[in-house]
Amino acid sequence: MLGPMSSRRIGRYTLGARLYDVLSGERPVYRVGRSAAIGRLGLRPGDRVLDLGCGTGLNFAPVLAAIGPTGRLTGLDASGSMLARARARTTAAGWDQVRLVEGDATDLDTLVGEATYDAVVATYTLSIMRDWQSVWVHALRRLRPGGRVAVVDLSLPGGLGLVWWPAARLACWTGGADPYRKPWRLAQDQLVDVITTTHRAGHVVAVTGTRPGPA
Ligand SMILES: C[S@@+](CC[C@H](N)C(=O)[O-])C[C@H]1O[C@@H](n2cnc3c(N)ncnc32)[C@H](O)[C@@H]1O
């Protein structure tokens, strides 16, 4: 069950789903973060990947290019409208390795059952989700030891990038993201082999790492 604050956040994606791919600034600003992080995951053919808060499926093409026809990609999102766009994208491309699940990520265990994954991807979504620390804990439990994680999210530019601060603040506000949350810190603290890159004057932070334990 979504609380009122969460409903408002999801609501903007219900209204904005149709325009998301065009107006979200994907090409000029945000693609670079997802490309960097997904590229660093070292995904292999046959891997099982969970895309948390998958939205319209902008991660699907690069993930599927790596995991191939024998891989499995589960995209989970609370917004039926965003998932409808993801479904259209999936159908058009003929990706039958994709499973789409509608629901709140805080109910992850109920939604995906006992499934385990080789990688979990969360791009531009943990800064929006309610109870995001709990989502993180549950997502990590669904990841096999040695599995890989990509967290990409938003921050506010500093230093020389300060000139972009108002635009970045507006982008966060429009998307309902909390730019002070810095959800990638959990990945930096709890994973090993961590690599962090910043992009677009520090507005985009991409962190990848490995869940400790025998692979
Ligand atoms: C800014 S979009 C990012 C979508 C996609 N990950 C991307 O990189 O383009 C944030 C997505 O998170 C989803 N979301 C927010 N809170 C959620 C929750 N509690 N459970 C599942 N999805 C959620 C929204 O519906 C929206 O599709």
XYZ file of N, CA and C and ligand atoms in Angstrom, residues 10 13 20 34 51-55 58-59 76-79 82 103-105 123-125 128-130, ligand 1:
102
model
N 4.547 8.655 -7.220
C 4.228 7.724 -8.296
C 3.266 8.402 -9.267
N 4.580 10.067 -12.192
C 5.031 9.162 -13.258
C 3.852 8.588 -14.036
N 7.966 10.779 -20.641
C 9.198 10.572 -19.877
C 10.436 10.442 -20.759
N 23.675 5.745 -16.736
C 23.221 4.346 -16.836
C 24.198 3.542 -17.705
N 15.729 -5.081 -12.372
C 15.769 -3.632 -12.588
C 14.702 -3.015 -11.684
N 15.155 -2.449 -10.565
C 14.248 -1.886 -9.551
C 13.764 -0.509 -9.999
N 12.465 -0.290 -10.006
C 11.950 0.995 -10.471
C 12.336 1.211 -11.923
N 12.017 0.218 -12.746
C 12.530 0.189 -14.135
C 11.950 1.275 -15.016
N 10.827 1.888 -14.595
C 10.220 2.941 -15.398
C 9.830 2.434 -16.780
N 14.343 2.062 -19.917
C 15.518 2.620 -20.605
C 16.782 1.798 -20.364
N 16.784 0.974 -19.310
C 17.962 0.109 -19.077
C 17.904 -1.187 -19.873
N 10.708 -4.079 -12.348
C 9.670 -3.868 -11.337
C 9.407 -2.374 -11.193
N 8.150 -1.986 -11.184
C 7.828 -0.572 -10.998
C 6.438 -0.437 -10.385
N 6.272 0.634 -9.609
C 4.983 0.858 -8.942
C 3.980 1.547 -9.854
N 4.455 2.118 -10.943
C 3.560 2.862 -11.828
C 3.142 2.008 -13.023
N 4.097 3.759 -16.338
C 5.494 3.608 -16.752
C 5.712 2.182 -17.278
N 4.314 -3.162 -8.829
C 4.155 -3.169 -7.379
C 5.189 -2.281 -6.719
N 4.970 -2.060 -5.429
C 5.877 -1.231 -4.643
C 7.116 -2.052 -4.282
N 8.282 -1.475 -4.518
C 9.524 -2.205 -4.266
C 9.679 -2.594 -2.795
N 18.420 2.657 -11.229
C 18.855 3.917 -11.831
C 17.810 5.006 -11.618
N 18.215 6.083 -11.009
C 17.375 7.267 -10.795
C 16.078 6.904 -10.082
N 16.150 6.018 -9.130
C 14.903 5.592 -8.491
C 14.994 5.523 -6.960
N 13.868 8.452 -5.024
C 12.435 8.748 -5.104
C 11.640 7.840 -4.171
N 12.104 6.613 -4.001
C 11.312 5.606 -3.292
C 11.162 5.900 -1.809
N 9.985 5.596 -1.288
C 9.817 5.619 0.167
C 10.544 4.391 0.726
C 12.899 8.712 -12.502
S 12.065 7.201 -12.849
C 13.474 6.182 -13.292
C 13.056 5.042 -14.164
C 14.202 4.174 -14.687
N 14.870 3.470 -13.621
C 15.181 4.993 -15.476
O 16.387 4.922 -15.203
O 14.760 5.674 -16.427
C 11.680 6.582 -11.224
C 10.804 5.327 -11.269
O 10.725 4.780 -9.947
C 9.423 4.275 -9.774
N 9.165 4.146 -8.340
C 9.145 5.136 -7.395
N 8.898 4.627 -6.177
C 8.744 3.285 -6.363
C 8.472 2.214 -5.475
N 8.295 2.423 -4.163
N 8.417 0.959 -5.983
C 8.600 0.740 -7.307
N 8.844 1.721 -8.199
C 8.921 2.979 -7.725
C 8.530 5.299 -10.462
O 7.247 4.775 -10.775
C 9.364 5.617 -11.707
O 9.019 4.786 -12.797
